[in-house]
């Protein structure tokens, strides 16, 4: 695994695309590796959620979503960042999506889904003056993915246009800060590790893989074992972990490992053997070791 660096290496790539009626949009690209997009998105969704709106803009269609409170969940699972609020949720592919424990996603589709380009942008009017600010992502097919709207000094509460000549220019501070860190590389990222890569261990709570849904004993055993071992791993529960049989199912995000038929005792063993000592509990792995060894599953987990 590459060592996390707090400094972004600038791409030094700026482009201007014409819109219509003399308007343009300026893009300044920045690296879209997980160790850059992870800290950026964590900052915007977890810390600056009041200043961030989620958008999707194509000709003829605009979507804008805002946070009214911090997200309930902001979690990386199998390459997708999932952000859940009281009213809506989103998924954004920021790392290769393998397709669950059986790695069902074909290699070309993994590349198509993944962010391949990221830019800070400004929309410029016919006099070259910036009128809106944000972040745009593109996937591996060159299609526009979602974008993020950053605070606009020309808009007041309820999106009303402020009087001509009276912009609230201090609202540009977030854009300027992000530009210094991610585009220019003049300031370090405010993290000493990728906050979206902090490992977690999760138990499925759905009835499809575990009809009794008696997952709390597994969850409690994981929590107790993690606490006793003193490992920096978050214990969670999830709606589905893509195995959907042989429950209770447990997933460890640190190296994308799935376990099945987990009892409270096995949960403790997973924590002590795998999370602490790095030795997987092979008898409960999914897919089973036998399938990995005879090659029916190409096991290339990162
Ligand atoms: S329902 Fe439990 S893993 Fe899918």
Short mmCIF file of C-alpha atoms and ligand atoms in Angstrom, two decimals, residues 204-210 239-245 249, ligand 1:
data_model
loop_
_atom_site.label_atom_id
_atom_site.label_comp_id
_atom_site.label_asym_id
_atom_site.label_seq_id
_atom_site.Cartn_x
_atom_site.Cartn_y
_atom_site.Cartn_z
CA UNK A 204 -25.03 -8.03 7.99
CA UNK A 205 -28.38 -7.54 9.72
CA UNK A 206 -30.64 -8.67 6.84
CA UNK A 207 -32.81 -11.75 6.88
CA UNK A 208 -31.81 -13.09 3.46
CA UNK A 209 -28.51 -14.48 4.70
CA UNK A 210 -29.53 -15.04 8.29
CA UNK A 239 -28.10 -3.94 5.26
CA UNK A 240 -26.35 -6.41 2.93
CA UNK A 241 -22.77 -7.47 2.34
CA UNK A 242 -23.38 -9.22 -1.01
CA UNK A 243 -23.00 -12.80 0.16
CA UNK A 244 -26.71 -13.32 0.92
CA UNK A 245 -26.36 -16.86 2.27
CA UNK A 249 -21.92 -12.57 7.31
S1 LIG B 1 -28.45 -10.19 3.00
FE1 LIG B 1 -26.73 -10.60 4.31
S2 LIG B 1 -25.08 -10.50 2.93
FE2 LIG B 1 -26.78 -10.00 1.67
#
